[in-house]
Amino acid sequence: MKDLSFSILIIPVLAISLDILFYTILSQKNTSKKIFNQYILTVISLSFFLNAIWEILQIHLYKGGVYTLLHILFCLLASAADAIMVMLIFFGFAIITKNGMWPQILKPIHIIFLILIGGVGAVLAETRHLSIGTWSYSDKMPIIPIVNVGLSPVLQFMILPLLIFTISLKIVKRF
């Protein structure tokens, strides 16, 4: 794990800005603002929580990864960035489908694209972080051939967004 640099913060700041912009646009177009807002809050919360669990569980797959307060705090920071990116994926799909509650009408094509976008995004992010030395893998990390990035972080973004959107929908429907 390397010290945080200004360049590492640029992408999350841009992503937060886009999230806010997309939220503003979609909340104005949504007929049920209360349900939409509950859903967004649930997605953000669940995204942070599930990504934090995943990040903490995979600490040992990174060089120097030990369960110390510093590493756990780094995982929580990564989880916040993950939640921001999950929201960007959600809003991107909402803009494309022209439906702020698109998970209600989840189609197989959505699932396929969600998994592909999550996987490609994770590969790009991992490649960047590995190249600038933000982190590196231990011998325990399974590596995906050709792209040479860790399997665990790629699976994280291929699995969790769909799970988060689906569970959040079920939670909001209860209320």
mmCIF file with all atom_site columns, C-alpha atoms in Angstrom:
data_model
loop_
_atom_site.group_PDB
_atom_site.id
_atom_site.type_symbol
_atom_site.label_atom_id
_atom_site.label_alt_id
_atom_site.label_comp_id
_atom_site.label_asym_id
_atom_site.label_entity_id
_atom_site.label_seq_id
_atom_site.pdbx_PDB_ins_code
_atom_site.Cartn_x
_atom_site.Cartn_y
_atom_site.Cartn_z
_atom_site.occupancy
_atom_site.B_iso_or_equiv
_atom_site.pdbx_formal_charge
_atom_site.auth_seq_id
_atom_site.auth_comp_id
_atom_site.auth_asym_id
_atom_site.auth_atom_id
_atom_site.pdbx_PDB_model_num
ATOM 1   C CA . MET A 1 1   ? 0.000   0.000   0.000   1.00 0.00 ? 1   MET A CA 1
ATOM 2   C CA . LYS A 1 2   ? 1.412   3.347   -1.035  1.00 0.00 ? 2   LYS A CA 1
ATOM 3   C CA . ASP A 1 3   ? 0.632   6.767   0.422   1.00 0.00 ? 3   ASP A CA 1
ATOM 4   C CA . LEU A 1 4   ? -2.345  8.468   -1.148  1.00 0.00 ? 4   LEU A CA 1
ATOM 5   C CA . SER A 1 5   ? -1.525  11.009  -3.821  1.00 0.00 ? 5   SER A CA 1
ATOM 6   C CA . PHE A 1 6   ? -3.517  13.811  -5.390  1.00 0.00 ? 6   PHE A CA 1
ATOM 7   C CA . SER A 1 7   ? -3.864  11.920  -8.672  1.00 0.00 ? 7   SER A CA 1
ATOM 8   C CA . ILE A 1 8   ? -5.573  9.017   -6.898  1.00 0.00 ? 8   ILE A CA 1
ATOM 9   C CA . LEU A 1 9   ? -8.230  11.412  -5.588  1.00 0.00 ? 9   LEU A CA 1
ATOM 10  C CA . ILE A 1 10  ? -9.076  12.972  -8.976  1.00 0.00 ? 10  ILE A CA 1
ATOM 11  C CA . ILE A 1 11  ? -11.097 10.052  -10.338 1.00 0.00 ? 11  ILE A CA 1
ATOM 12  C CA . PRO A 1 12  ? -13.295 9.671   -7.226  1.00 0.00 ? 12  PRO A CA 1
ATOM 13  C CA . VAL A 1 13  ? -13.932 13.438  -7.159  1.00 0.00 ? 13  VAL A CA 1
ATOM 14  C CA . LEU A 1 14  ? -14.998 13.337  -10.807 1.00 0.00 ? 14  LEU A CA 1
ATOM 15  C CA . ALA A 1 15  ? -17.140 10.262  -10.112 1.00 0.00 ? 15  ALA A CA 1
ATOM 16  C CA . ILE A 1 16  ? -18.820 11.971  -7.131  1.00 0.00 ? 16  ILE A CA 1
ATOM 17  C CA . SER A 1 17  ? -19.515 15.016  -9.296  1.00 0.00 ? 17  SER A CA 1
ATOM 18  C CA . LEU A 1 18  ? -21.091 12.832  -11.976 1.00 0.00 ? 18  LEU A CA 1
ATOM 19  C CA . ASP A 1 19  ? -23.093 10.944  -9.345  1.00 0.00 ? 19  ASP A CA 1
ATOM 20  C CA . ILE A 1 20  ? -24.476 14.219  -7.999  1.00 0.00 ? 20  ILE A CA 1
ATOM 21  C CA . LEU A 1 21  ? -25.286 15.471  -11.491 1.00 0.00 ? 21  LEU A CA 1
ATOM 22  C CA . PHE A 1 22  ? -27.021 12.218  -12.492 1.00 0.00 ? 22  PHE A CA 1
ATOM 23  C CA . TYR A 1 23  ? -28.876 12.062  -9.173  1.00 0.00 ? 23  TYR A CA 1
ATOM 24  C CA . THR A 1 24  ? -30.146 15.609  -9.658  1.00 0.00 ? 24  THR A CA 1
ATOM 25  C CA . ILE A 1 25  ? -31.338 14.892  -13.199 1.00 0.00 ? 25  ILE A CA 1
ATOM 26  C CA . LEU A 1 26  ? -32.978 11.578  -12.316 1.00 0.00 ? 26  LEU A CA 1
ATOM 27  C CA . SER A 1 27  ? -34.608 12.737  -9.080  1.00 0.00 ? 27  SER A CA 1
ATOM 28  C CA . GLN A 1 28  ? -36.343 15.552  -10.964 1.00 0.00 ? 28  GLN A CA 1
ATOM 29  C CA . LYS A 1 29  ? -37.697 13.104  -13.548 1.00 0.00 ? 29  LYS A CA 1
ATOM 30  C CA . ASN A 1 30  ? -38.782 10.450  -11.044 1.00 0.00 ? 30  ASN A CA 1
ATOM 31  C CA . THR A 1 31  ? -42.464 10.449  -10.147 1.00 0.00 ? 31  THR A CA 1
ATOM 32  C CA . SER A 1 32  ? -41.955 8.895   -6.721  1.00 0.00 ? 32  SER A CA 1
ATOM 33  C CA . LYS A 1 33  ? -39.110 10.898  -5.216  1.00 0.00 ? 33  LYS A CA 1
ATOM 34  C CA . LYS A 1 34  ? -39.502 9.300   -1.785  1.00 0.00 ? 34  LYS A CA 1
ATOM 35  C CA . ILE A 1 35  ? -39.062 5.745   -3.097  1.00 0.00 ? 35  ILE A CA 1
ATOM 36  C CA . PHE A 1 36  ? -36.249 6.845   -5.425  1.00 0.00 ? 36  PHE A CA 1
ATOM 37  C CA . ASN A 1 37  ? -34.406 8.570   -2.562  1.00 0.00 ? 37  ASN A CA 1
ATOM 38  C CA . GLN A 1 38  ? -34.886 5.553   -0.273  1.00 0.00 ? 38  GLN A CA 1
ATOM 39  C CA . TYR A 1 39  ? -33.554 3.299   -3.005  1.00 0.00 ? 39  TYR A CA 1
ATOM 40  C CA . ILE A 1 40  ? -30.492 5.480   -3.646  1.00 0.00 ? 40  ILE A CA 1
ATOM 41  C CA . LEU A 1 41  ? -29.702 5.694   0.077   1.00 0.00 ? 41  LEU A CA 1
ATOM 42  C CA . THR A 1 42  ? -30.090 1.910   0.396   1.00 0.00 ? 42  THR A CA 1
ATOM 43  C CA . VAL A 1 43  ? -27.830 1.272   -2.616  1.00 0.00 ? 43  VAL A CA 1
ATOM 44  C CA . ILE A 1 44  ? -25.141 3.600   -1.243  1.00 0.00 ? 44  ILE A CA 1
ATOM 45  C CA . SER A 1 45  ? -25.283 2.088   2.252   1.00 0.00 ? 45  SER A CA 1
ATOM 46  C CA . LEU A 1 46  ? -25.369 -1.524  1.100   1.00 0.00 ? 46  LEU A CA 1
ATOM 47  C CA . SER A 1 47  ? -22.633 -0.838  -1.440  1.00 0.00 ? 47  SER A CA 1
ATOM 48  C CA . PHE A 1 48  ? -20.317 0.561   1.208   1.00 0.00 ? 48  PHE A CA 1
ATOM 49  C CA . PHE A 1 49  ? -21.108 -2.290  3.621   1.00 0.00 ? 49  PHE A CA 1
ATOM 50  C CA . LEU A 1 50  ? -20.712 -5.188  1.156   1.00 0.00 ? 50  LEU A CA 1
ATOM 51  C CA . ASN A 1 51  ? -17.617 -3.699  -0.475  1.00 0.00 ? 51  ASN A CA 1
ATOM 52  C CA . ALA A 1 52  ? -16.076 -3.145  2.982   1.00 0.00 ? 52  ALA A CA 1
ATOM 53  C CA . ILE A 1 53  ? -16.606 -6.797  3.836   1.00 0.00 ? 53  ILE A CA 1
ATOM 54  C CA . TRP A 1 54  ? -15.090 -7.881  0.501   1.00 0.00 ? 54  TRP A CA 1
ATOM 55  C CA . GLU A 1 55  ? -12.135 -5.495  0.843   1.00 0.00 ? 55  GLU A CA 1
ATOM 56  C CA . ILE A 1 56  ? -11.364 -6.616  4.385   1.00 0.00 ? 56  ILE A CA 1
ATOM 57  C CA . LEU A 1 57  ? -11.672 -10.302 3.505   1.00 0.00 ? 57  LEU A CA 1
ATOM 58  C CA . GLN A 1 58  ? -9.160  -9.920  0.671   1.00 0.00 ? 58  GLN A CA 1
ATOM 59  C CA . ILE A 1 59  ? -6.509  -7.989  2.643   1.00 0.00 ? 59  ILE A CA 1
ATOM 60  C CA . HIS A 1 60  ? -4.263  -11.063 2.764   1.00 0.00 ? 60  HIS A CA 1
ATOM 61  C CA . LEU A 1 61  ? -4.213  -11.206 -1.058  1.00 0.00 ? 61  LEU A CA 1
ATOM 62  C CA . TYR A 1 62  ? -2.142  -7.995  -1.180  1.00 0.00 ? 62  TYR A CA 1
ATOM 63  C CA . LYS A 1 63  ? 1.529   -7.534  -0.346  1.00 0.00 ? 63  LYS A CA 1
ATOM 64  C CA . GLY A 1 64  ? 1.908   -6.314  3.200   1.00 0.00 ? 64  GLY A CA 1
ATOM 65  C CA . GLY A 1 65  ? -1.757  -7.015  3.771   1.00 0.00 ? 65  GLY A CA 1
ATOM 66  C CA . VAL A 1 66  ? -2.210  -7.635  7.457   1.00 0.00 ? 66  VAL A CA 1
ATOM 67  C CA . TYR A 1 67  ? -5.202  -6.983  9.640   1.00 0.00 ? 67  TYR A CA 1
ATOM 68  C CA . THR A 1 68  ? -4.091  -3.739  11.260  1.00 0.00 ? 68  THR A CA 1
ATOM 69  C CA . LEU A 1 69  ? -6.105  -0.596  11.865  1.00 0.00 ? 69  LEU A CA 1
ATOM 70  C CA . LEU A 1 70  ? -4.257  1.180   9.037   1.00 0.00 ? 70  LEU A CA 1
ATOM 71  C CA . HIS A 1 71  ? -5.096  -1.536  6.514   1.00 0.00 ? 71  HIS A CA 1
ATOM 72  C CA . ILE A 1 72  ? -8.714  -1.725  7.632   1.00 0.00 ? 72  ILE A CA 1
ATOM 73  C CA . LEU A 1 73  ? -9.024  2.064   7.310   1.00 0.00 ? 73  LEU A CA 1
ATOM 74  C CA . PHE A 1 74  ? -7.535  1.816   3.822   1.00 0.00 ? 74  PHE A CA 1
ATOM 75  C CA . CYS A 1 75  ? -10.141 -0.858  3.022   1.00 0.00 ? 75  CYS A CA 1
ATOM 76  C CA . LEU A 1 76  ? -12.903 1.454   4.275   1.00 0.00 ? 76  LEU A CA 1
ATOM 77  C CA . LEU A 1 77  ? -11.569 4.246   2.068   1.00 0.00 ? 77  LEU A CA 1
ATOM 78  C CA . ALA A 1 78  ? -11.506 1.829   -0.868  1.00 0.00 ? 78  ALA A CA 1
ATOM 79  C CA . SER A 1 79  ? -15.075 0.805   0.010   1.00 0.00 ? 79  SER A CA 1
ATOM 80  C CA . ALA A 1 80  ? -16.209 4.430   -0.152  1.00 0.00 ? 80  ALA A CA 1
ATOM 81  C CA . ALA A 1 81  ? -14.598 4.717   -3.601  1.00 0.00 ? 81  ALA A CA 1
ATOM 82  C CA . ASP A 1 82  ? -16.243 1.418   -4.576  1.00 0.00 ? 82  ASP A CA 1
ATOM 83  C CA . ALA A 1 83  ? -19.657 2.749   -3.470  1.00 0.00 ? 83  ALA A CA 1
ATOM 84  C CA . ILE A 1 84  ? -19.116 5.870   -5.574  1.00 0.00 ? 84  ILE A CA 1
ATOM 85  C CA . MET A 1 85  ? -18.310 3.718   -8.598  1.00 0.00 ? 85  MET A CA 1
ATOM 86  C CA . VAL A 1 86  ? -21.324 1.455   -7.978  1.00 0.00 ? 86  VAL A CA 1
ATOM 87  C CA . MET A 1 87  ? -23.512 4.569   -7.974  1.00 0.00 ? 87  MET A CA 1
ATOM 88  C CA . LEU A 1 88  ? -21.899 5.696   -11.222 1.00 0.00 ? 88  LEU A CA 1
ATOM 89  C CA . ILE A 1 89  ? -22.771 2.329   -12.767 1.00 0.00 ? 89  ILE A CA 1
ATOM 90  C CA . PHE A 1 90  ? -26.324 2.609   -11.429 1.00 0.00 ? 90  PHE A CA 1
ATOM 91  C CA . PHE A 1 91  ? -26.804 6.136   -12.772 1.00 0.00 ? 91  PHE A CA 1
ATOM 92  C CA . GLY A 1 92  ? -25.212 5.225   -16.097 1.00 0.00 ? 92  GLY A CA 1
ATOM 93  C CA . PHE A 1 93  ? -27.750 2.443   -16.544 1.00 0.00 ? 93  PHE A CA 1
ATOM 94  C CA . ALA A 1 94  ? -30.544 4.765   -15.397 1.00 0.00 ? 94  ALA A CA 1
ATOM 95  C CA . ILE A 1 95  ? -29.589 7.375   -18.000 1.00 0.00 ? 95  ILE A CA 1
ATOM 96  C CA . ILE A 1 96  ? -29.304 4.753   -20.760 1.00 0.00 ? 96  ILE A CA 1
ATOM 97  C CA . THR A 1 97  ? -32.597 3.034   -19.876 1.00 0.00 ? 97  THR A CA 1
ATOM 98  C CA . LYS A 1 98  ? -34.269 6.400   -19.131 1.00 0.00 ? 98  LYS A CA 1
ATOM 99  C CA . ASN A 1 99  ? -35.549 4.854   -15.917 1.00 0.00 ? 99  ASN A CA 1
ATOM 100 C CA . GLY A 1 100 ? -34.299 5.817   -12.458 1.00 0.00 ? 100 GLY A CA 1
ATOM 101 C CA . MET A 1 101 ? -35.680 2.570   -11.068 1.00 0.00 ? 101 MET A CA 1
ATOM 102 C CA . TRP A 1 102 ? -34.391 0.291   -13.845 1.00 0.00 ? 102 TRP A CA 1
ATOM 103 C CA . PRO A 1 103 ? -33.602 -2.625  -11.494 1.00 0.00 ? 103 PRO A CA 1
ATOM 104 C CA . GLN A 1 104 ? -37.388 -3.123  -11.188 1.00 0.00 ? 104 GLN A CA 1
ATOM 105 C CA . ILE A 1 105 ? -37.385 -4.267  -14.815 1.00 0.00 ? 105 ILE A CA 1
ATOM 106 C CA . LEU A 1 106 ? -34.052 -6.068  -14.781 1.00 0.00 ? 106 LEU A CA 1
ATOM 107 C CA . LYS A 1 107 ? -33.593 -7.913  -18.061 1.00 0.00 ? 107 LYS A CA 1
ATOM 108 C CA . PRO A 1 108 ? -30.973 -10.531 -18.972 1.00 0.00 ? 108 PRO A CA 1
ATOM 109 C CA . ILE A 1 109 ? -29.228 -7.988  -21.217 1.00 0.00 ? 109 ILE A CA 1
ATOM 110 C CA . HIS A 1 110 ? -28.910 -5.621  -18.232 1.00 0.00 ? 110 HIS A CA 1
ATOM 111 C CA . ILE A 1 111 ? -27.347 -8.402  -16.177 1.00 0.00 ? 111 ILE A CA 1
ATOM 112 C CA . ILE A 1 112 ? -24.867 -9.265  -18.941 1.00 0.00 ? 112 ILE A CA 1
ATOM 113 C CA . PHE A 1 113 ? -23.842 -5.630  -19.442 1.00 0.00 ? 113 PHE A CA 1
ATOM 114 C CA . LEU A 1 114 ? -23.670 -5.026  -15.696 1.00 0.00 ? 114 LEU A CA 1
ATOM 115 C CA . ILE A 1 115 ? -21.307 -7.959  -15.246 1.00 0.00 ? 115 ILE A CA 1
ATOM 116 C CA . LEU A 1 116 ? -19.203 -6.931  -18.279 1.00 0.00 ? 116 LEU A CA 1
ATOM 117 C CA . ILE A 1 117 ? -18.988 -3.275  -17.261 1.00 0.00 ? 117 ILE A CA 1
ATOM 118 C CA . GLY A 1 118 ? -18.092 -4.252  -13.695 1.00 0.00 ? 118 GLY A CA 1
ATOM 119 C CA . GLY A 1 119 ? -15.393 -6.635  -14.915 1.00 0.00 ? 119 GLY A CA 1
ATOM 120 C CA . VAL A 1 120 ? -13.880 -4.264  -17.468 1.00 0.00 ? 120 VAL A CA 1
ATOM 121 C CA . GLY A 1 121 ? -13.990 -1.354  -15.008 1.00 0.00 ? 121 GLY A CA 1
ATOM 122 C CA . ALA A 1 122 ? -12.260 -3.449  -12.353 1.00 0.00 ? 122 ALA A CA 1
ATOM 123 C CA . VAL A 1 123 ? -9.562  -4.578  -14.793 1.00 0.00 ? 123 VAL A CA 1
ATOM 124 C CA . LEU A 1 124 ? -8.898  -0.956  -15.794 1.00 0.00 ? 124 LEU A CA 1
ATOM 125 C CA . ALA A 1 125 ? -8.843  0.246   -12.177 1.00 0.00 ? 125 ALA A CA 1
ATOM 126 C CA . GLU A 1 126 ? -6.587  -2.586  -11.029 1.00 0.00 ? 126 GLU A CA 1
ATOM 127 C CA . THR A 1 127 ? -4.220  -2.034  -13.962 1.00 0.00 ? 127 THR A CA 1
ATOM 128 C CA . ARG A 1 128 ? -3.952  1.648   -13.067 1.00 0.00 ? 128 ARG A CA 1
ATOM 129 C CA . HIS A 1 129 ? -3.405  1.074   -9.349  1.00 0.00 ? 129 HIS A CA 1
ATOM 130 C CA . LEU A 1 130 ? -0.838  -1.645  -9.967  1.00 0.00 ? 130 LEU A CA 1
ATOM 131 C CA . SER A 1 131 ? 1.036   0.523   -12.473 1.00 0.00 ? 131 SER A CA 1
ATOM 132 C CA . ILE A 1 132 ? 1.281   3.519   -10.129 1.00 0.00 ? 132 ILE A CA 1
ATOM 133 C CA . GLY A 1 133 ? 2.127   1.313   -7.159  1.00 0.00 ? 133 GLY A CA 1
ATOM 134 C CA . THR A 1 134 ? -0.922  1.998   -5.003  1.00 0.00 ? 134 THR A CA 1
ATOM 135 C CA . TRP A 1 135 ? -0.853  -1.702  -4.152  1.00 0.00 ? 135 TRP A CA 1
ATOM 136 C CA . SER A 1 136 ? 0.581   -4.994  -5.308  1.00 0.00 ? 136 SER A CA 1
ATOM 137 C CA . TYR A 1 137 ? -0.512  -8.587  -4.939  1.00 0.00 ? 137 TYR A CA 1
ATOM 138 C CA . SER A 1 138 ? 0.829   -11.266 -2.659  1.00 0.00 ? 138 SER A CA 1
ATOM 139 C CA . ASP A 1 139 ? 1.498   -14.768 -3.945  1.00 0.00 ? 139 ASP A CA 1
ATOM 140 C CA . LYS A 1 140 ? -1.962  -15.750 -2.675  1.00 0.00 ? 140 LYS A CA 1
ATOM 141 C CA . MET A 1 141 ? -3.834  -13.581 -5.219  1.00 0.00 ? 141 MET A CA 1
ATOM 142 C CA . PRO A 1 142 ? -5.122  -15.594 -8.180  1.00 0.00 ? 142 PRO A CA 1
ATOM 143 C CA . ILE A 1 143 ? -4.133  -13.705 -11.338 1.00 0.00 ? 143 ILE A CA 1
ATOM 144 C CA . ILE A 1 144 ? -6.251  -13.496 -14.495 1.00 0.00 ? 144 ILE A CA 1
ATOM 145 C CA . PRO A 1 145 ? -3.998  -14.388 -17.448 1.00 0.00 ? 145 PRO A CA 1
ATOM 146 C CA . ILE A 1 146 ? -3.550  -11.890 -20.300 1.00 0.00 ? 146 ILE A CA 1
ATOM 147 C CA . VAL A 1 147 ? -4.765  -8.880  -18.248 1.00 0.00 ? 147 VAL A CA 1
ATOM 148 C CA . ASN A 1 148 ? -2.516  -9.794  -15.276 1.00 0.00 ? 148 ASN A CA 1
ATOM 149 C CA . VAL A 1 149 ? -4.798  -8.466  -12.573 1.00 0.00 ? 149 VAL A CA 1
ATOM 150 C CA . GLY A 1 150 ? -6.177  -10.139 -9.481  1.00 0.00 ? 150 GLY A CA 1
ATOM 151 C CA . LEU A 1 151 ? -9.272  -12.292 -9.761  1.00 0.00 ? 151 LEU A CA 1
ATOM 152 C CA . SER A 1 152 ? -10.744 -11.205 -6.427  1.00 0.00 ? 152 SER A CA 1
ATOM 153 C CA . PRO A 1 153 ? -11.153 -7.464  -7.188  1.00 0.00 ? 153 PRO A CA 1
ATOM 154 C CA . VAL A 1 154 ? -12.514 -8.243  -10.657 1.00 0.00 ? 154 VAL A CA 1
ATOM 155 C CA . LEU A 1 155 ? -15.079 -10.675 -9.249  1.00 0.00 ? 155 LEU A CA 1
ATOM 156 C CA . GLN A 1 156 ? -15.965 -8.048  -6.660  1.00 0.00 ? 156 GLN A CA 1
ATOM 157 C CA . PHE A 1 157 ? -17.205 -5.665  -9.352  1.00 0.00 ? 157 PHE A CA 1
ATOM 158 C CA . MET A 1 158 ? -18.735 -8.383  -11.481 1.00 0.00 ? 158 MET A CA 1
ATOM 159 C CA . ILE A 1 159 ? -20.845 -9.714  -8.582  1.00 0.00 ? 159 ILE A CA 1
ATOM 160 C CA . LEU A 1 160 ? -21.536 -6.974  -6.049  1.00 0.00 ? 160 LEU A CA 1
ATOM 161 C CA . PRO A 1 161 ? -23.288 -4.295  -8.165  1.00 0.00 ? 161 PRO A CA 1
ATOM 162 C CA . LEU A 1 162 ? -26.003 -6.696  -9.333  1.00 0.00 ? 162 LEU A CA 1
ATOM 163 C CA . LEU A 1 163 ? -26.362 -8.083  -5.819  1.00 0.00 ? 163 LEU A CA 1
ATOM 164 C CA . ILE A 1 164 ? -26.544 -4.568  -4.338  1.00 0.00 ? 164 ILE A CA 1
ATOM 165 C CA . PHE A 1 165 ? -29.157 -3.325  -6.817  1.00 0.00 ? 165 PHE A CA 1
ATOM 166 C CA . THR A 1 166 ? -31.321 -6.424  -6.337  1.00 0.00 ? 166 THR A CA 1
ATOM 167 C CA . ILE A 1 167 ? -31.150 -6.550  -2.537  1.00 0.00 ? 167 ILE A CA 1
ATOM 168 C CA . SER A 1 168 ? -31.733 -2.783  -2.282  1.00 0.00 ? 168 SER A CA 1
ATOM 169 C CA . LEU A 1 169 ? -34.876 -3.130  -4.363  1.00 0.00 ? 169 LEU A CA 1
ATOM 170 C CA . LYS A 1 170 ? -36.192 -5.842  -2.041  1.00 0.00 ? 170 LYS A CA 1
ATOM 171 C CA . ILE A 1 171 ? -35.378 -3.726  1.037   1.00 0.00 ? 171 ILE A CA 1
ATOM 172 C CA . VAL A 1 172 ? -37.159 -0.646  -0.333  1.00 0.00 ? 172 VAL A CA 1
ATOM 173 C CA . LYS A 1 173 ? -40.215 -2.667  -1.408  1.00 0.00 ? 173 LYS A CA 1
ATOM 174 C CA . ARG A 1 174 ? -40.668 -3.731  2.240   1.00 0.00 ? 174 ARG A CA 1
ATOM 175 C CA . PHE A 1 175 ? -41.298 -0.117  3.284   1.00 0.00 ? 175 PHE A CA 1
#
